[in-house]
Each structure stands twice: as structure tokens, then as C-alpha cells.
Amino acid sequence: MTMFSLEGKVAVITGGASGIGEAAVKRFVAAGAKVLIIDLLDDAEGGARAAEWGCAYRRADVSAPDEIEAALDHALEANGRLDVLVNNAGIAMHRALADVEPERNTRMFEVNAQGVIYGMSAAARRMGEGGCIVNTASEAGIAGMPGLVEYGATKGAVVAATYSAAMELGPRGIRVNAVCPGVVRTPLAAANASRIGRSGPMVAALERPARPEEIAAVIHFLASDDASYVTGQALAVDGGWGAGTTARIIEAANP
């Protein structure tokens, strides 16, 4: 038996057109899964990208419950089953607490937190025994970071929702976990890079950002039957960010 095989499984990956989602899509397809990408690209662009990667595409906004319901129905009707949902779609805005704007704050919660809850709810009604949900949270959801109060709050909500969903769905054999990445080299991170402490020392023990493929590898493991006894976890994939203080930080504080 191939380790981390997804042969015969049907997976839906939101935010799957780029970054961590794209890396997860490619791993899932390589592992034998039938994959439906959900993202906000138009049908032509998203469909072309999905066809290149050997999967299907459907445009949907994760913050709109009816669109998620329709997308999961599409996956179910096309494949006869739904085994895995990866709630990866999200938005990030780096902003000082004093500069919080209600409209943008609301939108971030709609996508990052409510979108995950809508996705889990829709998937739970379509999955059989042995289903799996993986939510992309963030290190910001389990550790404080200046300028990320809103984003961290949404990702903290994802962690809390993951715990509760795991307890509720466990008796049905459905596992629910979250990954909590630190800094990752993605288009989303690049868009915020100019605002996020570029002059300071890297705080991760490995002293480098993650590659999207490194986060996708953990998502892949959690989605596989090799992780059959793993549920209700928020797994930090942060290069040691949360483990302690690095030598570079100590040196910077003691010139």
C-alpha cells in the first residue's frame, strides 16, 4: 500500500488556484484523488488551470452558503461521493488596531471564519463514514502578532470551530483538523510583505519562510488514511515559530 494514498477519494479544495491551495491540489491529484477546485477566478481561467493540473474547477465564493452548497453538490453528483474538504480559501489584511475599518473587518470574518463554517456544515451533510475536513488556520490564530488582530481573530475562530466540529462529527467517523502555517511564500503573503516587519530577524527556528508545498504536505497527510486516528488538532506548521526565541532575536536585542 502506498503511503498517504488518496486513490479513489473525491476532494474539494477551496482557494485551490494558487499558493497553498495550488500545492495541495497538485499533491492530491498525484496521490490519486479526484479534485474539484473552488476559487474566484472566472470559469475560463480557472478551468484552464484545473485542466492543466488534471482536475475540475468551479467558481464560488466561500462566504456565500448557497454557492458552497451548489459546488459540493456538483462534486457529489459528478463523482458519487465526497471524502475530503480542504477549507483553504482566505484573505489577509495587515493593519494596526487603531486603523480597523468595520467593512473590511466584516469581510475578513465572512471569508476566513464563516466560509470555513459554511464549508464544514455543507460537507458534513454530504460525507459518509470516514470523511475528512482540513481547515487552513494560521500561527496568528494561536499566537499574538502585531498588526494582525483581525486576521488572527478569524483564524482563532477557525481553530475553535475545528475543535468543536471534530467532537461533533467524530462519532460518524469524520475527522476534522486544522493546519496553522507561519510565514509562507505565497501571493497573499507577498501582497502584505511591505507591511510586515521586513527589517526584523526571522522568528522561526528554521529562519526562513515556508514553501507552499511544505504546508500542502501536511494537509495531504491529514487527508490520508494514514492519519486515521488524528482529529481535533490544530497543527502548527511554522518552522518552529512557536517553540521559543531564536538566537538572532537575542542578538538583535543585545547588540
Short mmCIF file of C-alpha atoms in Angstrom, two decimals:
data_model
loop_
_atom_site.label_atom_id
_atom_site.label_comp_id
_atom_site.label_asym_id
_atom_site.label_seq_id
_atom_site.Cartn_x
_atom_site.Cartn_y
_atom_site.Cartn_z
CA MET A 1 0.00 0.00 0.00
CA THR A 2 1.31 3.42 -0.97
CA MET A 3 1.77 5.75 1.98
CA PHE A 4 -0.55 8.77 2.03
CA SER A 5 -2.54 7.37 -0.89
CA LEU A 6 -5.73 9.22 -1.84
CA GLU A 7 -6.65 6.71 -4.54
CA GLY A 8 -10.40 6.68 -5.16
CA LYS A 9 -11.10 9.65 -2.91
CA VAL A 10 -13.04 12.74 -4.00
CA ALA A 11 -11.72 16.02 -2.63
CA VAL A 12 -12.83 19.64 -2.80
CA ILE A 13 -10.17 22.28 -2.16
CA THR A 14 -11.21 25.90 -1.73
CA GLY A 15 -8.74 28.60 -2.66
CA GLY A 16 -7.11 25.94 -4.80
CA ALA A 17 -6.00 28.11 -7.72
CA SER A 18 -2.80 29.46 -6.13
CA GLY A 19 -0.46 29.31 -3.14
CA ILE A 20 -1.01 26.60 -0.55
CA GLY A 21 -4.22 25.52 -2.28
CA GLU A 22 -2.48 25.01 -5.61
CA ALA A 23 0.26 22.96 -3.97
CA ALA A 24 -2.37 20.83 -2.22
CA VAL A 25 -4.29 20.28 -5.45
CA LYS A 26 -1.17 19.01 -7.21
CA ARG A 27 -0.30 16.66 -4.35
CA PHE A 28 -3.85 15.30 -4.13
CA VAL A 29 -4.03 14.62 -7.87
CA ALA A 30 -0.61 12.92 -7.79
CA ALA A 31 -1.83 10.76 -4.88
CA GLY A 32 -4.83 9.54 -6.89
CA ALA A 33 -7.66 11.83 -5.74
CA LYS A 34 -10.35 13.33 -7.95
CA VAL A 35 -10.21 17.03 -7.11
CA LEU A 36 -12.61 19.94 -7.55
CA ILE A 37 -11.05 23.36 -7.10
CA ILE A 38 -13.20 26.17 -5.74
CA ASP A 39 -11.88 29.70 -6.24
CA LEU A 40 -12.83 33.14 -7.55
CA LEU A 41 -11.15 33.02 -10.96
CA ASP A 42 -13.55 33.20 -13.89
CA ASP A 43 -14.59 29.86 -15.34
CA ALA A 44 -12.32 30.09 -18.39
CA GLU A 45 -9.13 30.88 -16.47
CA GLY A 46 -9.90 28.58 -13.56
CA GLY A 47 -10.99 25.79 -15.86
CA ALA A 48 -7.83 26.02 -17.94
CA ARG A 49 -5.66 25.92 -14.84
CA ALA A 50 -7.55 22.95 -13.43
CA ALA A 51 -7.37 21.06 -16.72
CA GLU A 52 -3.60 21.52 -16.76
CA TRP A 53 -3.39 20.00 -13.29
CA GLY A 54 -5.76 17.12 -14.06
CA CYS A 55 -8.79 18.20 -12.07
CA ALA A 56 -12.05 20.18 -12.25
CA TYR A 57 -12.93 23.78 -11.39
CA ARG A 58 -15.97 25.68 -10.17
CA ARG A 59 -16.16 29.36 -9.33
CA ALA A 60 -17.71 30.00 -5.92
CA ASP A 61 -17.45 32.48 -3.06
CA VAL A 62 -16.94 30.57 0.20
CA SER A 63 -18.72 33.32 2.15
CA ALA A 64 -21.94 32.60 0.21
CA PRO A 65 -23.57 29.45 1.64
CA ASP A 66 -25.68 28.75 -1.44
CA GLU A 67 -22.59 28.81 -3.69
CA ILE A 68 -20.73 26.35 -1.46
CA GLU A 69 -23.76 24.08 -1.28
CA ALA A 70 -24.01 24.09 -5.09
CA ALA A 71 -20.28 23.41 -5.52
CA LEU A 72 -20.31 20.43 -3.17
CA ASP A 73 -23.47 19.11 -4.85
CA HIS A 74 -21.59 19.34 -8.16
CA ALA A 75 -18.70 17.30 -6.76
CA LEU A 76 -21.09 14.73 -5.31
CA GLU A 77 -23.16 14.38 -8.47
CA ALA A 78 -20.08 14.11 -10.69
CA ASN A 79 -18.31 11.52 -8.54
CA GLY A 80 -20.96 9.82 -6.41
CA ARG A 81 -19.24 10.66 -3.14
CA LEU A 82 -17.38 13.33 -1.15
CA ASP A 83 -14.46 12.23 1.01
CA VAL A 84 -12.33 15.29 1.73
CA LEU A 85 -12.90 19.03 2.08
CA VAL A 86 -9.95 21.37 2.43
CA ASN A 87 -11.15 24.79 3.60
CA ASN A 88 -8.18 26.80 2.39
CA ALA A 89 -9.64 29.99 0.90
CA GLY A 90 -8.86 33.13 2.87
CA ILE A 91 -7.91 36.78 2.78
CA ALA A 92 -5.36 38.69 4.85
CA MET A 93 -5.00 42.36 5.70
CA HIS A 94 -2.17 43.70 7.83
CA ARG A 95 -3.42 46.75 9.72
CA ALA A 96 -2.81 48.43 13.06
CA LEU A 97 -5.60 48.01 15.60
CA ALA A 98 -6.22 51.78 15.57
CA ASP A 99 -6.90 51.60 11.83
CA VAL A 100 -9.55 48.88 11.83
CA GLU A 101 -12.33 49.54 9.33
CA PRO A 102 -15.70 47.86 10.00
CA GLU A 103 -16.44 46.98 6.37
CA ARG A 104 -13.07 45.26 5.80
CA ASN A 105 -13.22 43.60 9.20
CA THR A 106 -16.63 42.17 8.39
CA ARG A 107 -15.44 40.87 5.04
CA MET A 108 -12.46 39.11 6.59
CA PHE A 109 -14.71 37.30 9.06
CA GLU A 110 -17.15 36.39 6.28
CA VAL A 111 -14.44 34.70 4.22
CA ASN A 112 -11.98 33.34 6.77
CA ALA A 113 -14.29 32.21 9.56
CA GLN A 114 -17.85 31.97 8.27
CA GLY A 115 -16.63 30.46 5.00
CA VAL A 116 -14.99 27.62 6.90
CA ILE A 117 -18.10 27.00 8.99
CA TYR A 118 -20.36 27.00 5.91
CA GLY A 119 -18.00 24.59 4.19
CA MET A 120 -17.86 22.20 7.13
CA SER A 121 -21.62 22.27 7.52
CA ALA A 122 -22.24 21.55 3.84
CA ALA A 123 -19.60 18.80 3.76
CA ALA A 124 -20.92 17.11 6.91
CA ARG A 125 -24.31 16.68 5.23
CA ARG A 126 -22.73 15.03 2.19
CA MET A 127 -20.00 12.85 3.68
CA GLY A 128 -20.27 9.26 4.72
CA GLU A 129 -18.27 7.38 7.33
CA GLY A 130 -14.57 8.14 7.21
CA GLY A 131 -14.79 11.60 5.71
CA CYS A 132 -12.14 14.22 6.42
CA ILE A 133 -12.05 18.01 6.72
CA VAL A 134 -8.84 20.03 6.88
CA ASN A 135 -9.02 23.74 7.65
CA THR A 136 -6.24 26.21 6.94
CA ALA A 137 -5.88 28.38 10.04
CA SER A 138 -2.67 30.29 10.91
CA GLU A 139 0.00 30.76 13.52
CA ALA A 140 -1.74 34.11 14.03
CA GLY A 141 -4.73 32.15 15.34
CA ILE A 142 -2.73 30.64 18.21
CA ALA A 143 -0.12 33.36 18.90
CA GLY A 144 -0.31 37.13 19.09
CA MET A 145 1.15 39.16 16.21
CA PRO A 146 1.13 42.97 15.95
CA GLY A 147 -0.94 44.26 13.07
CA LEU A 148 -2.88 41.02 12.72
CA VAL A 149 -5.64 41.46 15.30
CA GLU A 150 -8.45 41.00 12.78
CA TYR A 151 -6.77 38.23 10.80
CA GLY A 152 -5.69 36.44 13.97
CA ALA A 153 -9.21 36.63 15.35
CA THR A 154 -10.63 34.99 12.22
CA LYS A 155 -8.03 32.22 12.31
CA GLY A 156 -8.55 31.72 16.04
CA ALA A 157 -12.20 31.20 15.19
CA VAL A 158 -11.17 28.55 12.65
CA VAL A 159 -9.18 26.72 15.33
CA ALA A 160 -12.12 26.81 17.77
CA ALA A 161 -14.55 25.65 15.07
CA THR A 162 -12.18 22.81 14.17
CA TYR A 163 -12.15 21.54 17.76
CA SER A 164 -15.94 21.62 18.11
CA ALA A 165 -16.60 20.09 14.68
CA ALA A 166 -14.17 17.25 15.45
CA MET A 167 -16.09 16.44 18.62
CA GLU A 168 -19.46 16.61 16.90
CA LEU A 169 -18.54 14.64 13.78
CA GLY A 170 -16.21 12.11 15.39
CA PRO A 171 -18.97 9.57 16.12
CA ARG A 172 -19.68 9.50 12.38
CA GLY A 173 -16.03 8.74 11.62
CA ILE A 174 -15.42 12.18 10.11
CA ARG A 175 -12.08 13.65 11.14
CA VAL A 176 -11.57 17.43 11.39
CA ASN A 177 -8.17 19.07 11.74
CA ALA A 178 -6.50 22.41 11.09
CA VAL A 179 -3.05 23.42 9.93
CA CYS A 180 -1.57 26.64 11.31
CA PRO A 181 1.14 27.92 8.95
CA GLY A 182 3.60 30.62 9.88
CA VAL A 183 5.03 32.82 7.13
CA VAL A 184 4.65 31.16 3.73
CA ARG A 185 5.91 32.32 0.34
CA THR A 186 2.54 32.80 -1.37
CA PRO A 187 0.99 35.62 -3.47
CA LEU A 188 -1.12 36.54 -0.43
CA ALA A 189 1.95 36.90 1.78
CA ALA A 190 3.83 38.83 -0.90
CA ALA A 191 1.00 41.35 -1.12
CA ASN A 192 1.41 42.10 2.59
CA ALA A 193 5.20 41.78 2.81
CA SER A 194 5.92 45.50 2.70
CA ARG A 195 3.87 45.97 5.86
CA ILE A 196 5.17 43.05 7.91
CA GLY A 197 8.39 43.77 9.78
CA ARG A 198 10.83 43.01 6.96
CA SER A 199 13.71 44.62 8.84
CA GLY A 200 13.43 42.38 11.89
CA PRO A 201 15.08 38.96 12.33
CA MET A 202 13.17 35.86 11.33
CA VAL A 203 11.46 34.48 14.42
CA ALA A 204 11.11 30.88 13.20
CA ALA A 205 13.72 28.40 14.39
CA LEU A 206 14.42 27.48 10.74
CA GLU A 207 14.89 31.21 9.94
CA ARG A 208 13.09 31.10 6.61
CA PRO A 209 9.54 31.24 5.28
CA ALA A 210 7.82 28.00 4.31
CA ARG A 211 7.23 26.92 0.75
CA PRO A 212 3.56 26.28 -0.09
CA GLU A 213 4.48 22.67 -0.82
CA GLU A 214 5.62 22.18 2.78
CA ILE A 215 2.20 23.18 4.11
CA ALA A 216 0.43 21.14 1.44
CA ALA A 217 2.40 18.05 2.51
CA VAL A 218 0.85 18.25 5.98
CA ILE A 219 -2.62 18.82 4.55
CA HIS A 220 -2.07 15.75 2.36
CA PHE A 221 -1.09 13.62 5.35
CA LEU A 222 -4.11 14.73 7.37
CA ALA A 223 -6.42 13.93 4.45
CA SER A 224 -4.99 10.43 4.03
CA ASP A 225 -6.00 7.25 5.84
CA ASP A 226 -2.51 7.21 7.39
CA ALA A 227 -3.86 9.93 9.71
CA SER A 228 -6.91 7.85 10.61
CA TYR A 229 -6.52 8.46 14.36
CA VAL A 230 -5.74 12.18 14.08
CA THR A 231 -8.65 14.52 14.72
CA GLY A 232 -9.39 17.69 16.66
CA GLN A 233 -5.87 19.03 16.15
CA ALA A 234 -4.56 22.46 15.20
CA LEU A 235 -1.12 21.56 13.92
CA ALA A 236 1.45 24.38 13.80
CA VAL A 237 3.49 24.15 10.60
CA ASP A 238 5.60 27.17 11.37
CA GLY A 239 9.29 26.24 11.20
CA GLY A 240 9.48 26.38 14.99
CA TRP A 241 7.94 29.84 15.31
CA GLY A 242 6.04 28.92 18.46
CA ALA A 243 8.85 26.92 20.07
CA GLY A 244 10.80 29.79 21.55
CA THR A 245 13.19 32.67 20.96
CA THR A 246 15.85 32.35 18.27
CA ALA A 247 19.50 33.33 18.64
CA ARG A 248 19.06 36.08 16.06
CA ILE A 249 16.36 37.74 18.13
CA ILE A 250 18.55 37.57 21.25
CA GLU A 251 21.47 39.05 19.32
CA ALA A 252 19.27 41.84 17.94
CA ALA A 253 18.11 42.67 21.46
CA ASN A 254 21.66 42.65 22.83
CA PRO A 255 23.90 44.42 20.29
#
